[in-house]
Short mmCIF file of C-alpha atoms (C1' of nucleotides) in Angstrom, two decimals:
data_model
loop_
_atom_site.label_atom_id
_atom_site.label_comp_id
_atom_site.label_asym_id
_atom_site.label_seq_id
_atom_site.Cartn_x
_atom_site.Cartn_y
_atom_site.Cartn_z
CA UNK A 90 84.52 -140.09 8.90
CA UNK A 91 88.09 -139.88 9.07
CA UNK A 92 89.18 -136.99 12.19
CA UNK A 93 87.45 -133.48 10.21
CA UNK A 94 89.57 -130.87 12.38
CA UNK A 95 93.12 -132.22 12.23
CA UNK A 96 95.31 -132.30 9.49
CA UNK A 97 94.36 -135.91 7.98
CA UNK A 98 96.36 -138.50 6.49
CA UNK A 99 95.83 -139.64 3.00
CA UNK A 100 92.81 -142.60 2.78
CA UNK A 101 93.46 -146.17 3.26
CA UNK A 102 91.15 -148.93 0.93
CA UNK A 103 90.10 -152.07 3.29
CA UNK A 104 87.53 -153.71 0.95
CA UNK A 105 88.95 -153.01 -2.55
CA UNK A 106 85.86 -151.81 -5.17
CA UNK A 107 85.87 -153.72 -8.49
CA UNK A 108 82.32 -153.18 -9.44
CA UNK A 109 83.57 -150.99 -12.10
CA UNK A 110 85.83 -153.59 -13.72
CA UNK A 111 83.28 -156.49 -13.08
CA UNK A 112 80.51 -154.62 -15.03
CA UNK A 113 82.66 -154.98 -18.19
CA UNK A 114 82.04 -158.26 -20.48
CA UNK A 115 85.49 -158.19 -21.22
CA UNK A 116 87.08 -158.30 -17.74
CA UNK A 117 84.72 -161.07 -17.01
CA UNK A 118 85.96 -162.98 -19.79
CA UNK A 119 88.93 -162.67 -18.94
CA UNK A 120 88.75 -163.61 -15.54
CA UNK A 121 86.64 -166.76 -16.61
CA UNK A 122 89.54 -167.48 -19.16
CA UNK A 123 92.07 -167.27 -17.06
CA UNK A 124 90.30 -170.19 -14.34
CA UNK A 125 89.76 -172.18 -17.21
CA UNK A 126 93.01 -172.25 -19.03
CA UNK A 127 94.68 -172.82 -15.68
CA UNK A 128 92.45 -175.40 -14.61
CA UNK A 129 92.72 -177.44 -18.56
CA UNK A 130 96.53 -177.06 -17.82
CA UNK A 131 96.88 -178.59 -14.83
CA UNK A 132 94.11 -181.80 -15.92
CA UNK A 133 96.58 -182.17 -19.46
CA UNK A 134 99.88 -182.44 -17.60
CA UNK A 135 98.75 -186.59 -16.55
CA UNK A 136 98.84 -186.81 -20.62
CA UNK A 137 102.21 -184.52 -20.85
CA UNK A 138 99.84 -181.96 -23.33
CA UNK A 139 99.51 -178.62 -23.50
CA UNK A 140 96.73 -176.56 -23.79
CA UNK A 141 97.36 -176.00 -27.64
CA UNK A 142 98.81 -179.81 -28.03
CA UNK A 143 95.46 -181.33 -26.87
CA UNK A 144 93.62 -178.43 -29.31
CA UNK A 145 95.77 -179.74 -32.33
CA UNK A 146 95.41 -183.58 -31.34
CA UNK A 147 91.79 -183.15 -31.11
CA UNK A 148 91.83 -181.66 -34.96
CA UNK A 149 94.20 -184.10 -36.24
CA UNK A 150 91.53 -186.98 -34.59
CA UNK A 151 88.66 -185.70 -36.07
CA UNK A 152 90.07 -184.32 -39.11
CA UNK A 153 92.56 -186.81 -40.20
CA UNK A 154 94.56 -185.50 -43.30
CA UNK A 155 94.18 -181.94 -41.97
CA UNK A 156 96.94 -179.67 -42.87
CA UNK A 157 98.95 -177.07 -40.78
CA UNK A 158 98.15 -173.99 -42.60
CA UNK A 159 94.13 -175.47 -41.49
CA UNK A 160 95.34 -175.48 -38.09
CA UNK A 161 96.86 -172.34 -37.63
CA UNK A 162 93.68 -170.73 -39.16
CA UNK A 163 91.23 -172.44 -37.15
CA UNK A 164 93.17 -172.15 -33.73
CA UNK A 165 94.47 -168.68 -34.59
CA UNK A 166 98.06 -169.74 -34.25
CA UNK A 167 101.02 -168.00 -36.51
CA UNK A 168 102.44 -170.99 -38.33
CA UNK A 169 106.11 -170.73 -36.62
CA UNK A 170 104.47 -171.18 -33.42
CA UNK A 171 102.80 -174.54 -34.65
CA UNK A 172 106.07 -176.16 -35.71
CA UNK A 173 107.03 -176.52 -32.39
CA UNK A 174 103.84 -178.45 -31.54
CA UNK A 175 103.50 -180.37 -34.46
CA UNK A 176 107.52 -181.55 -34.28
CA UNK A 177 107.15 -182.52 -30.32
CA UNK A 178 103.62 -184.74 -31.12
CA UNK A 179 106.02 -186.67 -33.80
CA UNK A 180 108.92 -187.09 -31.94
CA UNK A 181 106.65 -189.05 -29.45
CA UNK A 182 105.35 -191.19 -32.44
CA UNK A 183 101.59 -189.59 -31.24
CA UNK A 184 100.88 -188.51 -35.30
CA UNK A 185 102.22 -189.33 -38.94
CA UNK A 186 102.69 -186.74 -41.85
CA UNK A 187 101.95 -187.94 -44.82
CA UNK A 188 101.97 -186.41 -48.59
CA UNK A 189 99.08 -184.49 -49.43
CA UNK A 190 97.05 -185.84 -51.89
CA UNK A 191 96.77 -183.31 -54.38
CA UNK A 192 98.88 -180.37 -53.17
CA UNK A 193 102.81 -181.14 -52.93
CA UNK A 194 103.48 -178.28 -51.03
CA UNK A 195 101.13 -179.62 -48.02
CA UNK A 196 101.03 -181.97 -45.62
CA UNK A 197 98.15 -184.24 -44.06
CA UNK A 198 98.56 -184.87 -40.35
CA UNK A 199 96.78 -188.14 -39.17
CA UNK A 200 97.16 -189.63 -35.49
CA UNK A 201 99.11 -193.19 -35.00
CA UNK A 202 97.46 -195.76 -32.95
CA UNK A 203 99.22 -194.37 -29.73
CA UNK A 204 98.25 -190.96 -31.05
CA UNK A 205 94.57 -191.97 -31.13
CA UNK A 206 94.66 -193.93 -27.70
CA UNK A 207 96.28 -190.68 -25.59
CA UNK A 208 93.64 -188.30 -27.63
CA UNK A 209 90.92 -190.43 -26.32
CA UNK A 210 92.13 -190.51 -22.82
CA UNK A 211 92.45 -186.91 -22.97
CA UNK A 212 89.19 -186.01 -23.90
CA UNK A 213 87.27 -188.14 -21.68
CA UNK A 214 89.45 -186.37 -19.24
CA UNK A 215 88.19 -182.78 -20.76
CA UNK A 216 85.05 -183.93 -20.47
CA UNK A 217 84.94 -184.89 -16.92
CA UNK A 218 86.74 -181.51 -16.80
CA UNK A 219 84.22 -179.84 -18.27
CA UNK A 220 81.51 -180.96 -15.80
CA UNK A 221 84.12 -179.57 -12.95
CA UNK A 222 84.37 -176.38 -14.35
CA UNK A 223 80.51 -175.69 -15.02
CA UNK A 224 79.65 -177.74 -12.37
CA UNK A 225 77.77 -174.26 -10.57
CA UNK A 226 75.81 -173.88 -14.53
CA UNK A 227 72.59 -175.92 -15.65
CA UNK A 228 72.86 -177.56 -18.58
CA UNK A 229 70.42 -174.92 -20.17
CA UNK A 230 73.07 -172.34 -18.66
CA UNK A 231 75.97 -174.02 -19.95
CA UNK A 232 74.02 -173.64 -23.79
CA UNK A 233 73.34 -170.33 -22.89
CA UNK A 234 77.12 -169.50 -22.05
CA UNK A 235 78.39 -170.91 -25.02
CA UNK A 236 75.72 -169.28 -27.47
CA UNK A 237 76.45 -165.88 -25.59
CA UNK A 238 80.48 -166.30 -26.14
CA UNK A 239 80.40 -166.95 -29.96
CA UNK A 240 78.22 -164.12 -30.39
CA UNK A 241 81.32 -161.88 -29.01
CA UNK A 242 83.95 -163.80 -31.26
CA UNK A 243 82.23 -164.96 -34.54
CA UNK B 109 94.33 -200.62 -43.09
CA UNK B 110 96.05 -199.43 -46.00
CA UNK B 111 94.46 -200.62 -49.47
CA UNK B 112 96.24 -203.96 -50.44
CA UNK B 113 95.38 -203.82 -53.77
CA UNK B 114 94.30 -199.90 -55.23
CA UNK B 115 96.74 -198.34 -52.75
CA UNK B 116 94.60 -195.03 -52.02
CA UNK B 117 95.64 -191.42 -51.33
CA UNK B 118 95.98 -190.52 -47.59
CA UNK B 119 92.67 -188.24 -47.33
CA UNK B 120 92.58 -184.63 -47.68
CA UNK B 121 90.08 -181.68 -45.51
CA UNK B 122 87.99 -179.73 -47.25
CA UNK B 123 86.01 -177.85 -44.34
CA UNK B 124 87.75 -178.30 -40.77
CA UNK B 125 85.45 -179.97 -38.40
CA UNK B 126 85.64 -177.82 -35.03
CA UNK B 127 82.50 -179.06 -33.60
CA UNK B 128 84.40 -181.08 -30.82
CA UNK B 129 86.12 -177.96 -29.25
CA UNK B 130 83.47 -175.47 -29.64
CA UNK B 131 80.82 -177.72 -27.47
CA UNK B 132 83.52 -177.04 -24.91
CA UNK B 133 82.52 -174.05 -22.56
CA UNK B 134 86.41 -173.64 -21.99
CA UNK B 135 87.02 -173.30 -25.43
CA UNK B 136 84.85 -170.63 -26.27
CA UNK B 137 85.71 -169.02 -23.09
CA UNK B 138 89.41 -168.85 -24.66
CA UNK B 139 88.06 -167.66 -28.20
CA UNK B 140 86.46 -164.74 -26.54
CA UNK B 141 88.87 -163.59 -24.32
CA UNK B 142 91.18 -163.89 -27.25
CA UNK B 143 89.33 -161.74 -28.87
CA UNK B 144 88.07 -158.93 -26.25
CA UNK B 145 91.78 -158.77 -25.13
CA UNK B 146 92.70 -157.76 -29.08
CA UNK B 147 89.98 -155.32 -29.56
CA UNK B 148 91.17 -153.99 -25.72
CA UNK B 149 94.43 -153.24 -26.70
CA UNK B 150 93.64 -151.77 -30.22
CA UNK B 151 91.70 -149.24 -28.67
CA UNK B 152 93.91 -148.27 -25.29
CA UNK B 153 96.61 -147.77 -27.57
CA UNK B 154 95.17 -144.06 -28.17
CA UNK B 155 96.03 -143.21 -24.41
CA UNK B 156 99.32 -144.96 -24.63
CA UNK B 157 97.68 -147.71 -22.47
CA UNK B 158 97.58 -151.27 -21.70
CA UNK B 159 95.58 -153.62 -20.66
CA UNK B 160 97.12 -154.00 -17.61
CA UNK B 161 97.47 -150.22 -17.26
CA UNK B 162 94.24 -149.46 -17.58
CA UNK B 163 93.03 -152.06 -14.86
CA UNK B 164 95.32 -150.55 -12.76
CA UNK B 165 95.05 -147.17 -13.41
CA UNK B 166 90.73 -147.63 -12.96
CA UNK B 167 91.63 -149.36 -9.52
CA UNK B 168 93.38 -146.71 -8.39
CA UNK B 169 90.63 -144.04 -9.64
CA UNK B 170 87.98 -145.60 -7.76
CA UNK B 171 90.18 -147.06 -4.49
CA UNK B 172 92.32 -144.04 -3.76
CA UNK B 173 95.25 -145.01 -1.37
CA UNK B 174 95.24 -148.50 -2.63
CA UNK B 175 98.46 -150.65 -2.32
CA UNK B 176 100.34 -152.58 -4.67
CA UNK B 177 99.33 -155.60 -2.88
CA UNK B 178 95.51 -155.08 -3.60
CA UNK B 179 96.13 -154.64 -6.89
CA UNK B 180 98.09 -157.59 -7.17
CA UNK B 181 95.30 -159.51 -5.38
CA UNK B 182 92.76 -158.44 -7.10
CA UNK B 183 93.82 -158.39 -10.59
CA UNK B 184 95.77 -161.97 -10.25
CA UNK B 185 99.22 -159.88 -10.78
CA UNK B 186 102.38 -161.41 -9.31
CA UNK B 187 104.08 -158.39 -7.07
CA UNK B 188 107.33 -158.17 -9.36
CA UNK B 189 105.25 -157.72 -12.61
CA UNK B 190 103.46 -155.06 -11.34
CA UNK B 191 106.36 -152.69 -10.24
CA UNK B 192 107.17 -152.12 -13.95
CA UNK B 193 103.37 -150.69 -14.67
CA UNK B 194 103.54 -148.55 -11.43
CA UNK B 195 106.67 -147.48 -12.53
CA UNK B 196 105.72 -146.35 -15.80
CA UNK B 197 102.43 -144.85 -14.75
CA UNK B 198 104.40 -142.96 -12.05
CA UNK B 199 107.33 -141.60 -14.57
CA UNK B 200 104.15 -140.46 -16.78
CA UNK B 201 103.12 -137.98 -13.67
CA UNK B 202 99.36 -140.46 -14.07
CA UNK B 203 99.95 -141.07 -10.16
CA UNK B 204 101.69 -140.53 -6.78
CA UNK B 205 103.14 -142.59 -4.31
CA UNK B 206 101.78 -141.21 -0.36
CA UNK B 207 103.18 -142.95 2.67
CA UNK B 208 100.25 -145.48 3.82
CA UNK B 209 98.63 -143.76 7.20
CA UNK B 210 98.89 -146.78 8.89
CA UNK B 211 101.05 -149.55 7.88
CA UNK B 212 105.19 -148.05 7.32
CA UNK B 213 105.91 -150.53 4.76
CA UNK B 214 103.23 -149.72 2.32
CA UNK B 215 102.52 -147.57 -0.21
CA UNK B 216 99.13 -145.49 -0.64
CA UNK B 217 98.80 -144.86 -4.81
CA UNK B 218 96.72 -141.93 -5.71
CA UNK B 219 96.14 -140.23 -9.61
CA UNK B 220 97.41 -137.10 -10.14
CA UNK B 221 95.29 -134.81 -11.99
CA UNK B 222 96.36 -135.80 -14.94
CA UNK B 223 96.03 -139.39 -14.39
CA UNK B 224 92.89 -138.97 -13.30
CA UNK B 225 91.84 -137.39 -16.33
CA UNK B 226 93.31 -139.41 -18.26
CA UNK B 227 91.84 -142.45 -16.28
CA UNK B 228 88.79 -140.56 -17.44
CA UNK B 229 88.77 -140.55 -20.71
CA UNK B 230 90.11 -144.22 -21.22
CA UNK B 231 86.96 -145.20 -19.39
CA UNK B 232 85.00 -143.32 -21.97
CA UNK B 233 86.56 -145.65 -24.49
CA UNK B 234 86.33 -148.93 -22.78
CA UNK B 235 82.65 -148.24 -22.30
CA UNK B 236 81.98 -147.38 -26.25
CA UNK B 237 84.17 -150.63 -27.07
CA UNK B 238 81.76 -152.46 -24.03
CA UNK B 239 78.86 -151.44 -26.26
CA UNK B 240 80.62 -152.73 -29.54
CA UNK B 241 81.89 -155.91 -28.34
CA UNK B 242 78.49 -156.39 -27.03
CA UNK B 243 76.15 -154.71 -29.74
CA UNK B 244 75.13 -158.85 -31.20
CA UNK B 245 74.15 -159.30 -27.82
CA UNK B 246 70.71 -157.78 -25.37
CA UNK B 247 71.22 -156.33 -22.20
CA UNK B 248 69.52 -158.86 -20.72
CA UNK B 249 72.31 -161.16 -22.73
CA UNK B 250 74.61 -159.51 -21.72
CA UNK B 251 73.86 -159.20 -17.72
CA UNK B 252 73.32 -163.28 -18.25
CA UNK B 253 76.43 -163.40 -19.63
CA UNK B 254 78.39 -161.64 -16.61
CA UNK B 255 76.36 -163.72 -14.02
CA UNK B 256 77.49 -166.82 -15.74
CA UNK B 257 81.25 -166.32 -16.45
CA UNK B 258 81.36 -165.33 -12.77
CA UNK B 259 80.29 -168.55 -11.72
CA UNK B 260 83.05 -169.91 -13.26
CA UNK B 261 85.77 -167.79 -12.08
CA UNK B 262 84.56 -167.14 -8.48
"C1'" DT C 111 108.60 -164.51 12.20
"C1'" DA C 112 105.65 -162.53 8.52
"C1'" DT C 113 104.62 -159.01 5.06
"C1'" DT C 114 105.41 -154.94 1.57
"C1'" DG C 115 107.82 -153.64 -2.12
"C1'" DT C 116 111.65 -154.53 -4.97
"C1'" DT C 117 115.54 -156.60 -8.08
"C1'" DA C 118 117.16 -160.06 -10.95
"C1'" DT C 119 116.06 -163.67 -13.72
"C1'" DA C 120 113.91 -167.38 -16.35
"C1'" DC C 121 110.27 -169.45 -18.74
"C1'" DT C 122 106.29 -169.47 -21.73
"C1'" DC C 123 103.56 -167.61 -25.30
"C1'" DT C 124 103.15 -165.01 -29.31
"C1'" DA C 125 104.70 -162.17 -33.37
"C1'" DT C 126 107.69 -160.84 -37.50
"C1'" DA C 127 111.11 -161.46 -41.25
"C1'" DA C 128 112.99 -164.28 -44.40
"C1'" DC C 129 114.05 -168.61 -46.59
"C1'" DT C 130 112.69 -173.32 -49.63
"C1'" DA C 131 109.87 -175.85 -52.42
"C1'" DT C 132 106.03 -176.23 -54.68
"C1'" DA C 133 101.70 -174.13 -57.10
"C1'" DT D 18 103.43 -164.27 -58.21
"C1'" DA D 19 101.37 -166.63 -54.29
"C1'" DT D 20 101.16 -170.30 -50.82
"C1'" DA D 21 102.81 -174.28 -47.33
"C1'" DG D 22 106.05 -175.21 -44.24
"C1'" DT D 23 110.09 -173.92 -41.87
"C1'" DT D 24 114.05 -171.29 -39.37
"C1'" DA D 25 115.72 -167.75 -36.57
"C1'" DT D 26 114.66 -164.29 -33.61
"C1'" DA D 27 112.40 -160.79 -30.85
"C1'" DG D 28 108.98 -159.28 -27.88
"C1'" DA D 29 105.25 -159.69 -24.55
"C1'" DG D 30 103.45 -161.75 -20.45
"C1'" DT D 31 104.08 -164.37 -16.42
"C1'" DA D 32 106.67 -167.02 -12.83
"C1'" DT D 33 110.13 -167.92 -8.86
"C1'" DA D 34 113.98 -166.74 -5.59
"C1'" DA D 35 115.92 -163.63 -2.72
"C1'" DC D 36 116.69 -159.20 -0.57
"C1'" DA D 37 115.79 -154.66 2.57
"C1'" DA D 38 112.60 -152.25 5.39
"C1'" DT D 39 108.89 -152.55 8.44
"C1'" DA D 40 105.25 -155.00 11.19
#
DNA sequence: TATTGTTATACTCTATAACTATA
DNA sequence: TATAGTTATAGAGTATAACAATA
């Protein structure tokens, strides 16, 4: 109790309450987010990728032929912003646009051999990340997590 | 190799394999926060809110006389970004600025009544939206989900 | 000497409008 | 008329450097 007599000063805060804020799915989420984004930005920079290169290298590897309009839908990126990506990952001879087969409007993306080498380098180097990140989660947790998430943005 | 003789078309996508990112916990993480973050903002917009704000503005409610430098340690805010948001709360009457009881430099933030009632009612919303952005998911889902996105985070 | 709050500023990320060429 | 890719541009959000007042 803070002097009940005299006149007293407006309250101070030593231990800050957050419980109302870290009840909320979102905020947690968004805490969580943040760590990991940070964390996946800082592992990509030995492969000179960002977040969203490694996202589109990964498509292009496992979807070779893919087109940008595909990308932008699946990453939820506005096509403009996906120029920029795409040009960069050409101008370091990592992929190769080539004529769409049947639309001439589109373009299929497809890695080059030094585009495949870096995007297997950089995985195994998300995966080891990964295991860092959810290295306090069971594997059964770590299921868990990701069923729980997909719920929220499917 | 590219088909000496028949000279194939470069392949097309029908259906974009994503299975690669979304076994990542760091990806999904993103997705969700992506989308809580959209659905935040749609509905603060009715009290002329934030995200930000409304962090801020529920701090203050429930740490009276809190400084900017808890906020800014506690919501991950660098110092000069979070003058503007003061700023604009404090123009909108939502709080005042006391002199801090003990420490000359500081500031104590307060709400004003109308802040406070307006901190209030935003709370109301965030708490129907918390049900909504939740409703695929149990409680007990969705206290697992909390526990485990703060081990990744704290 | 360190810290609180602030200004100025720059950098990144994301969003919108409008164009071109094909469909 | 609609769609794929692109350009130019604007707006958020976030980051660093440096300052005045106070500890």
């Amino acid at each position: 109790m803070r002097s009940p007599t005299t006149h007293s000063p407006p309250p101070s805060v030593e231990q800050v309450d957050t419980r109302q804020l870290e009840k909320l799915a979102g905020y947690n989420v968004r805490r969580a987010s943040l760590a990991v984004m940070d964390r996946f930005a800082t592992h990509m920079q030995q492969h000179d990728l960002k977040v969203a290169s490694y996202s589109v290298l990964s498509l292009i590897a496992h979807n070779p032929g893919i087109t940008s309009r595909q990308l932008c839908a699946t990453l939820a990126i506005q096509p403009p912003n996906l120029v920029g990506i795409i040009n960069e990952l050409d101008a370091r001879g990592l992929l190769q646009r080539l004529p769409h087969p049947t639309d001439g409007r589109a373009v299929g993306l497809h890695l080059t051999k030094d585009g495949a080498a870096l995007q297997a380098r950089a995985e195994a180097t998300v995966d080891a990340m990964e295991d860092e990140a959810t290295q306090h989660l069971s594997a059964a947790e770590r299921k868990t997590l990701i069923r729980l998430l997909q719920k929220i943005y499917r």
